[in-house]
mmCIF file of C-alpha atoms and ligand atoms in Angstrom:
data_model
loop_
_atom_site.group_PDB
_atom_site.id
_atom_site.type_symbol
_atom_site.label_atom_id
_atom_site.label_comp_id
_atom_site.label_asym_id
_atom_site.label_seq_id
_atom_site.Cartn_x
_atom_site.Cartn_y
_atom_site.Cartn_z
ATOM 1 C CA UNK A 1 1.659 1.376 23.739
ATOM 2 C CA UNK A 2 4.786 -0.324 23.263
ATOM 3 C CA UNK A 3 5.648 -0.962 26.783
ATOM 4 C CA UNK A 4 2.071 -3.116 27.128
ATOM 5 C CA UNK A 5 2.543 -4.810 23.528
ATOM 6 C CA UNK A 6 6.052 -4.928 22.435
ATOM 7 C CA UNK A 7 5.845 -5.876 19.110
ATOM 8 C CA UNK A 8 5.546 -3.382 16.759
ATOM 9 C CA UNK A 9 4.411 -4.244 12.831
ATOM 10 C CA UNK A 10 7.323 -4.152 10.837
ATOM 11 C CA UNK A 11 5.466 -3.650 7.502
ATOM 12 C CA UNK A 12 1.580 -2.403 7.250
ATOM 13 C CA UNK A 13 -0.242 -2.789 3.736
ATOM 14 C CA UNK A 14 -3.139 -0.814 3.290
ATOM 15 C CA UNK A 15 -6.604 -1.689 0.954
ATOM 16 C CA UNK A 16 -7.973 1.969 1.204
ATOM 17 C CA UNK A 17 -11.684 1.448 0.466
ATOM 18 C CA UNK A 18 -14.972 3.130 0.479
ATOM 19 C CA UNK A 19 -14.174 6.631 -0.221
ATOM 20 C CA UNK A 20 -17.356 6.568 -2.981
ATOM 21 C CA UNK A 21 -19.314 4.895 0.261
ATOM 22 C CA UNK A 22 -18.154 7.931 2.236
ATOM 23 C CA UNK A 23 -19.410 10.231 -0.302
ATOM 24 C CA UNK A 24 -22.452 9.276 -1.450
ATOM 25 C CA UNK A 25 -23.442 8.903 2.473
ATOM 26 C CA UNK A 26 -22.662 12.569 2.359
ATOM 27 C CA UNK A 27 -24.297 13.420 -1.619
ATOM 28 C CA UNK A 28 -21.145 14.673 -2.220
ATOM 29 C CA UNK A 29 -19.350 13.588 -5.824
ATOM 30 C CA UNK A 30 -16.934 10.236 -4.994
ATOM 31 C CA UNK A 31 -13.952 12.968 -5.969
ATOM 32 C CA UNK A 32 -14.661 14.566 -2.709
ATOM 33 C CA UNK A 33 -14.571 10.634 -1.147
ATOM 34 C CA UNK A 34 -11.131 10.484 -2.353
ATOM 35 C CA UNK A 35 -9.930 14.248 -1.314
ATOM 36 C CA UNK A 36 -10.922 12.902 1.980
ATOM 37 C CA UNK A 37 -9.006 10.002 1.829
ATOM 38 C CA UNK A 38 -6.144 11.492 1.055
ATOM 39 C CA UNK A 39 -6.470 13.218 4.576
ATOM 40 C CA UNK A 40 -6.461 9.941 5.828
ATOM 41 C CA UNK A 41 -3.573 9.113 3.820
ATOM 42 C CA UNK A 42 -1.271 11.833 5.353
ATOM 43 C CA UNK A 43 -2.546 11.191 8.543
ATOM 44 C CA UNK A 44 -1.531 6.843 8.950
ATOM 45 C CA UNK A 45 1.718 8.261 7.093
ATOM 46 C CA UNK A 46 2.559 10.061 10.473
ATOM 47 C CA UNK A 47 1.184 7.766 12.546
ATOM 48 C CA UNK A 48 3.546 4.942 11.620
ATOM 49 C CA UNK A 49 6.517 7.275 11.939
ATOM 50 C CA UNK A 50 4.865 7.869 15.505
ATOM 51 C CA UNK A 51 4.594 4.292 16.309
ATOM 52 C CA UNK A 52 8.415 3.087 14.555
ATOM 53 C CA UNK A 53 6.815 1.458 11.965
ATOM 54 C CA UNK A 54 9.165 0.988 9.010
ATOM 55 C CA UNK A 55 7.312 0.283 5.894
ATOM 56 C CA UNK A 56 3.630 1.207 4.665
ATOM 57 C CA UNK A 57 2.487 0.385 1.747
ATOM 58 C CA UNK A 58 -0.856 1.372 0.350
ATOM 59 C CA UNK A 59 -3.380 0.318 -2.474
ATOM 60 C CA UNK A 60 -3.710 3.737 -4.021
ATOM 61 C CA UNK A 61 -4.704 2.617 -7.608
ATOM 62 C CA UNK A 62 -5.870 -0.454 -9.210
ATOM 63 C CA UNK A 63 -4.766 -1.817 -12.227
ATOM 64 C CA UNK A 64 -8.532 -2.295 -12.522
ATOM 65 C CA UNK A 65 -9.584 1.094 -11.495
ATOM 66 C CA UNK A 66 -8.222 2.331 -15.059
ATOM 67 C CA UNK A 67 -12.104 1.409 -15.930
ATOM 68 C CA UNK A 68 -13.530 4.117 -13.848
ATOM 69 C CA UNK A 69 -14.811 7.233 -15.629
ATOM 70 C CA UNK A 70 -11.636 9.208 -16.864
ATOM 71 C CA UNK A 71 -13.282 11.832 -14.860
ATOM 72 C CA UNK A 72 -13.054 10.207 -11.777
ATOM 73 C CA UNK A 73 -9.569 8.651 -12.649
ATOM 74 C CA UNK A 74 -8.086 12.405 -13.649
ATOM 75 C CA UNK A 75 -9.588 13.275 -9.979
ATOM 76 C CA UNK A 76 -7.180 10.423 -8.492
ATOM 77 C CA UNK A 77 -4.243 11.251 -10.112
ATOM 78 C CA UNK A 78 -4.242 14.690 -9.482
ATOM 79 C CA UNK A 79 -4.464 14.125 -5.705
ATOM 80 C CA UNK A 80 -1.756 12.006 -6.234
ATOM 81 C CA UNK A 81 -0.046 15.018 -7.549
ATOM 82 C CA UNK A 82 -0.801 17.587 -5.365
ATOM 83 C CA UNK A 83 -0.145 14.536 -2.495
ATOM 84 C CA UNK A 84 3.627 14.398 -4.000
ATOM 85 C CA UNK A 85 4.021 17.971 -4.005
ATOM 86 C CA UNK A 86 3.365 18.468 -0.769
ATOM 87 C CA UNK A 87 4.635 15.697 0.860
ATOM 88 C CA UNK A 88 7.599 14.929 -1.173
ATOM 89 C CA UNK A 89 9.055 18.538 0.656
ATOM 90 C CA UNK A 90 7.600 16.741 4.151
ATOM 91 C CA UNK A 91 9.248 13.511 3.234
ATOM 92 C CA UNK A 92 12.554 15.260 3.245
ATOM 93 C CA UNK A 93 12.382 16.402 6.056
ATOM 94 C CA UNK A 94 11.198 13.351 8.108
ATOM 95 C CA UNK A 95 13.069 10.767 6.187
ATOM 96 C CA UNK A 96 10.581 9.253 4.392
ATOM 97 C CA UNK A 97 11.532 7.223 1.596
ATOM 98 C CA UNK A 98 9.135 6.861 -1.363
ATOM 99 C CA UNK A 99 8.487 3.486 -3.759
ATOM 100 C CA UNK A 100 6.505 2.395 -5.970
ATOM 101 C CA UNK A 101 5.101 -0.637 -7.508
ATOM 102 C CA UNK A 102 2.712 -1.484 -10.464
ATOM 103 C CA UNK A 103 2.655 -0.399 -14.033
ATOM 104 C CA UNK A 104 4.129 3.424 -13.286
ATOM 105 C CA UNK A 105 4.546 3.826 -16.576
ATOM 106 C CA UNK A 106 0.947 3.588 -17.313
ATOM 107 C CA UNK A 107 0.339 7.028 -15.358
ATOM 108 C CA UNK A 108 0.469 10.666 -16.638
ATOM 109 C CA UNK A 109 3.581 12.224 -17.947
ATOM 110 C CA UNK A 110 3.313 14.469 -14.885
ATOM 111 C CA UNK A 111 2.917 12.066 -12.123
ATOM 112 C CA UNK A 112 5.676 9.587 -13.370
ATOM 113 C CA UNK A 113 7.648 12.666 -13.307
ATOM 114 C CA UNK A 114 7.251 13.654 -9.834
ATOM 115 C CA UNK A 115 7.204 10.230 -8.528
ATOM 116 C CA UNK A 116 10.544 9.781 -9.702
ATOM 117 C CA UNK A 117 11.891 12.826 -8.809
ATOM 118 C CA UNK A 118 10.604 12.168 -5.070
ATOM 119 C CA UNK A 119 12.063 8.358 -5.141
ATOM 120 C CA UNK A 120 15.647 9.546 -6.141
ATOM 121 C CA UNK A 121 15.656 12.328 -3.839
ATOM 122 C CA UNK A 122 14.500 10.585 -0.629
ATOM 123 C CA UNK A 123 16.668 6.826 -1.866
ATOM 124 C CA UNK A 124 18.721 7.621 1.189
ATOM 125 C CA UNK A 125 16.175 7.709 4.088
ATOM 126 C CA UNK A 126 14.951 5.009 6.534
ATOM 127 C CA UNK A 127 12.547 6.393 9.095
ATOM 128 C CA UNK A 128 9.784 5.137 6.554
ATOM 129 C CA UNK A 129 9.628 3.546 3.181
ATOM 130 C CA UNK A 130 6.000 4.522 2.109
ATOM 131 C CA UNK A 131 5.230 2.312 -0.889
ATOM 132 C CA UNK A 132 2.558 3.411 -2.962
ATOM 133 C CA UNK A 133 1.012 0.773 -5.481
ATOM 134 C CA UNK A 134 -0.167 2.330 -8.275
ATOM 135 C CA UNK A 135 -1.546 0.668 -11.462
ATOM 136 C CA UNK A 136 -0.274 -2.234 -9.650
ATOM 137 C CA UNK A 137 -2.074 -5.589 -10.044
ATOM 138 C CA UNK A 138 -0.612 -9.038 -7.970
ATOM 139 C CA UNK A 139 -1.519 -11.437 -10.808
ATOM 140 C CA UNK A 140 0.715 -9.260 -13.423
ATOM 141 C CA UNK A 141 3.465 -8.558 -11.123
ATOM 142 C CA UNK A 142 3.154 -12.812 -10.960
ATOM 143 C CA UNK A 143 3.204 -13.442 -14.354
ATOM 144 C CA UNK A 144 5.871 -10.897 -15.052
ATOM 145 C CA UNK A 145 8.198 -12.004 -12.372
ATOM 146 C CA UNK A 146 7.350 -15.834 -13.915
ATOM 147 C CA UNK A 147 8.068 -14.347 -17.355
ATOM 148 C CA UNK A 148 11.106 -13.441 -15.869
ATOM 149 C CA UNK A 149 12.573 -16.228 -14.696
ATOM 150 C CA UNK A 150 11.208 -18.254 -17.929
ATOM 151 C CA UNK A 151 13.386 -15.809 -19.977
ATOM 152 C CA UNK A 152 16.375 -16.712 -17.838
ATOM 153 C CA UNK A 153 15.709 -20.496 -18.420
ATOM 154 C CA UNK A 154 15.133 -20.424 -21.881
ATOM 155 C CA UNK A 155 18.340 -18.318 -22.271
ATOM 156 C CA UNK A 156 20.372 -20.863 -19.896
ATOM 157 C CA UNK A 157 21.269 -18.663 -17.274
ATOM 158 C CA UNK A 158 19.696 -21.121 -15.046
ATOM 159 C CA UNK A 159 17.471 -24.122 -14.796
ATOM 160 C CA UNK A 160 14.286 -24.919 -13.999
ATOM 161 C CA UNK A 161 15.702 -26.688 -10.902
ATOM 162 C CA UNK A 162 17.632 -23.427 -9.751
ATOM 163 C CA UNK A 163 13.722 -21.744 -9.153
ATOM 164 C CA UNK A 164 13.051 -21.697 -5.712
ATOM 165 C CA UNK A 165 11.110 -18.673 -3.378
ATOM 166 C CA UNK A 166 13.729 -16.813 -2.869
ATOM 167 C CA UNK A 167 14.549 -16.496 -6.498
ATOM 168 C CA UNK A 168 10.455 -15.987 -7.201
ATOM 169 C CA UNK A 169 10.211 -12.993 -4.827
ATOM 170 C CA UNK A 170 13.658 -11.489 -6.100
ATOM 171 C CA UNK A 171 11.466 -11.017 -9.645
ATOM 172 C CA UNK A 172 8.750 -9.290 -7.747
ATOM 173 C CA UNK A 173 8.102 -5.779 -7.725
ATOM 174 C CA UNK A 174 8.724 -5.801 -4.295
ATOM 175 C CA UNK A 175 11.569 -7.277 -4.124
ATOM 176 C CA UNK A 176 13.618 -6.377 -1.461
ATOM 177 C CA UNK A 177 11.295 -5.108 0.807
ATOM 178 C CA UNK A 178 10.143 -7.451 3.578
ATOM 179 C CA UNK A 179 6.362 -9.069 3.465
ATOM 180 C CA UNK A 180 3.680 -7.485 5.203
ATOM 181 C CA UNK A 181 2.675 -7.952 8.667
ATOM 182 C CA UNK A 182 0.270 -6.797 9.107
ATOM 183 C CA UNK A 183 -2.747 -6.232 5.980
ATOM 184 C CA UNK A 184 -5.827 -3.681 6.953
ATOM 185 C CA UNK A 185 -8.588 -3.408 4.771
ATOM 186 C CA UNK A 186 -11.537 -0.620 5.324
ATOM 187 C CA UNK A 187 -15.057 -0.174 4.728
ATOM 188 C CA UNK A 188 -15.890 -4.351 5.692
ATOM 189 C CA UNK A 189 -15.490 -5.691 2.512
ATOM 190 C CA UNK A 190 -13.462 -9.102 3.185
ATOM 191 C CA UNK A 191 -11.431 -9.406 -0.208
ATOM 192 C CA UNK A 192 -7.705 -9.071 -1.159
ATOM 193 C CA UNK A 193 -8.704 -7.259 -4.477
ATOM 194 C CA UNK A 194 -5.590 -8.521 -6.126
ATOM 195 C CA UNK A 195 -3.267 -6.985 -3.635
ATOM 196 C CA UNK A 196 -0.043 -8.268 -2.813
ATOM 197 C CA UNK A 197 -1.023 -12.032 -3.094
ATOM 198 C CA UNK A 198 2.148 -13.635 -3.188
ATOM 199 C CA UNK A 199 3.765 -11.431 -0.322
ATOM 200 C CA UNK A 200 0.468 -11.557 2.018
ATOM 201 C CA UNK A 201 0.961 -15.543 2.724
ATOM 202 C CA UNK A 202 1.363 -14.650 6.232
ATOM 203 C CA UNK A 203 0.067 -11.469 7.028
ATOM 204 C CA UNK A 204 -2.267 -10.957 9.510
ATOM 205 C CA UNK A 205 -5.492 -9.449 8.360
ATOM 206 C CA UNK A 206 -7.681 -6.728 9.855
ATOM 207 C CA UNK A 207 -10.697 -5.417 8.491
ATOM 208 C CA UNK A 208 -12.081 -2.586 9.708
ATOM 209 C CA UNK A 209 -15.549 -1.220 9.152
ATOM 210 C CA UNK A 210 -15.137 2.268 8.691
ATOM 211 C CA UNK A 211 -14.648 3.417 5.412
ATOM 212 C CA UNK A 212 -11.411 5.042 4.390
ATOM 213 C CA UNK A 213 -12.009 8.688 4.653
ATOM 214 C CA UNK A 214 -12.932 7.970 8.346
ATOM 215 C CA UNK A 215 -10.190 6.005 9.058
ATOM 216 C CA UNK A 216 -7.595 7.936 11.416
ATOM 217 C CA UNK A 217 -4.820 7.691 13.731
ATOM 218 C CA UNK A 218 -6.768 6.029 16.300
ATOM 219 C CA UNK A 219 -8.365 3.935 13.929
ATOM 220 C CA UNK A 220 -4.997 2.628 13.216
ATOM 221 C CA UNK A 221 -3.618 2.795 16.538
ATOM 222 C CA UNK A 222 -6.312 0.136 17.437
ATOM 223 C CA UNK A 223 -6.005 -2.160 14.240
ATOM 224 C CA UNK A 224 -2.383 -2.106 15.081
ATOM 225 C CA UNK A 225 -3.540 -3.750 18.753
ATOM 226 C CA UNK A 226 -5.495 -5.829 17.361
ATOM 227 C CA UNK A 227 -2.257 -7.268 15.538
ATOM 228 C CA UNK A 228 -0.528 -7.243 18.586
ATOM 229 C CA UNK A 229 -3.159 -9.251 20.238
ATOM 230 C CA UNK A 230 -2.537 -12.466 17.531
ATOM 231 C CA UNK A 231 -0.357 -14.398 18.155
ATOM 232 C CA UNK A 232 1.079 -15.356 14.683
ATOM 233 C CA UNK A 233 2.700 -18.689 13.823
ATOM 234 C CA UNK A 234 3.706 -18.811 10.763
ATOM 235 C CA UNK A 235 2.039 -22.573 10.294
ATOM 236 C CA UNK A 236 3.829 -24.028 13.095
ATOM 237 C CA UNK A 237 2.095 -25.113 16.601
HETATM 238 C C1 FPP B 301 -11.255 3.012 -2.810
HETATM 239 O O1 FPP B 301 -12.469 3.672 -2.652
HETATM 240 C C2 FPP B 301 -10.100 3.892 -2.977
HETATM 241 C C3 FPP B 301 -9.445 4.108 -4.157
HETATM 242 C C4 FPP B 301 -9.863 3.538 -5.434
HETATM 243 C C5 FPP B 301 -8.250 4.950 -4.259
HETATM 244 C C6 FPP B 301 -7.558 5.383 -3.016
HETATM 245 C C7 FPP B 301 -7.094 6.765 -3.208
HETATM 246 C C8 FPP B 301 -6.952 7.722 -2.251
HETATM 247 C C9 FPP B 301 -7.127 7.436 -0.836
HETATM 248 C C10 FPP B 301 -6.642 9.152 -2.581
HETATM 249 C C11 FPP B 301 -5.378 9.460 -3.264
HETATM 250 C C12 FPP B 301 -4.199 8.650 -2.893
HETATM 251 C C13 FPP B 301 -3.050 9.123 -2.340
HETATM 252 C C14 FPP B 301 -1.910 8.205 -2.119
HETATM 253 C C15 FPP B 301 -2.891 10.514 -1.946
HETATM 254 P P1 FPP B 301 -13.647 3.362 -3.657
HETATM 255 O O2 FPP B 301 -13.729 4.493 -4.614
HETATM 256 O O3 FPP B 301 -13.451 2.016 -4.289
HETATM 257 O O4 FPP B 301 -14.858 3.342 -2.680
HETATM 258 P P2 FPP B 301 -16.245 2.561 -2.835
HETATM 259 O O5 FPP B 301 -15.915 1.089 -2.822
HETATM 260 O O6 FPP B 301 -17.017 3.003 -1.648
HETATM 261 O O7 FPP B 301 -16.846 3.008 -4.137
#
């Protein structure tokens, strides 16, 4: 592939969606939707190492889904458990790095506990940084990161003149990681959901019909060509 179509996605963000779709297609409960999904989840993972891509990061909870049934919410987080248990040994061994962004302190005693565990034990590696956003919402992460800088202002560390992008995104939850590349969405729904809003400004966007539990390597493989067929511009000619 990268012969044919050189350049790789640096960063890939993720809106998993449609893993209730996926199940009720199948009368199965939506839990069984997102135990699917999280197939798919392992699966791009390793695909990205595959391809060299250096950062993923995926939409893995809402700050909105918190208004699901608990049921359905205790369902998600404990895939996201048993996902960190058995990965975070896998991520050690392939030098996968693991972040987060979004309220984290918002989740169960448990899951905090494991994520950071996992993030200080894999700091060091740079094959992949797999960001997970999780309770994560772009309009607070806005507001906080505006909160911020207000704080700094009103304090007279600096002035309203001193506030320019650079110093914006450094108050992000993201900071420090690059923006997006490329931004895939599943199951046809053409919304950003809240996602990254600040950080997508130039991403290019693929959406993908499939819904999430169906979406595999080769599903990814191609939206990954489809990037590399854009030609991206970045709002000049
Ligand atoms: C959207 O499907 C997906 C989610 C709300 C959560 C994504 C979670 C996973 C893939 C599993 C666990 C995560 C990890 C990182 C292991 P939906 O329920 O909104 O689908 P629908 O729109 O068809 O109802």
């Amino acid at each position: 592939m990268s012969a044919e179509h050189p350049e790789i996605p640096w960063h890939v963000a993720i809106i998993m969606d449609g893993n209730g779709r996926w199940a009720k297609e199948r009368g199965l409960p939506r839990r069984d939707g997102h135990r699917a999904g999280a197939e798919s989840v392992r699966e791009v993972a390793d695909t990205c190492i595959e391809l060299g891509i250096r950062y993923l990061t995926l939409y893995a909870f809402s700050s909105e889904n918190w208004n699901r049934p608990p049921a359905e919410v205790e369902a998600l987080m404990g895939l996201l458990d048993r996902f960190l248990i058995e990965k975070g040994a896998d991520m050690k061994k392939r030098g996968i790095r693991l972040q987060t962004i979004g309220r984290t302190d918002l989740l169960p005693d448990k899951t905090r506990a494991l994520i950071e565990r996992i993030t200080a034990e894999t700091a060091g590696h740079a094959a992949l940084t797999l960001v997970l956003a999780l309770s994560y919402g772009a309009r607070e992460e806005i507001v906080g990161a505006a909160r911020s800088l207000a704080a700094d202002a009103a304090a007279g560390r600096i002035t309203p003149d001193d506030i320019d992008c650079r110093l914006f995104e450094s108050r992000l939850q993201t900071a420090g990681l690059p923006d997006p590349d490329l931004l895939i969405r599943t199951s046809g729904e053409m919304r950003i959901s809240n996602f990254l809003l600040w950080q997508i400004s130039y991403a290019e966007i693929v959406i993908v019909r499939k819904n999430w539990p169906d979406f595999r390597r080769n599903d990814f493989i191609e939206a990954v060509r489809e990037y590399q067929q854009r030609h991206r511009r970045f709002g000049a000619l």
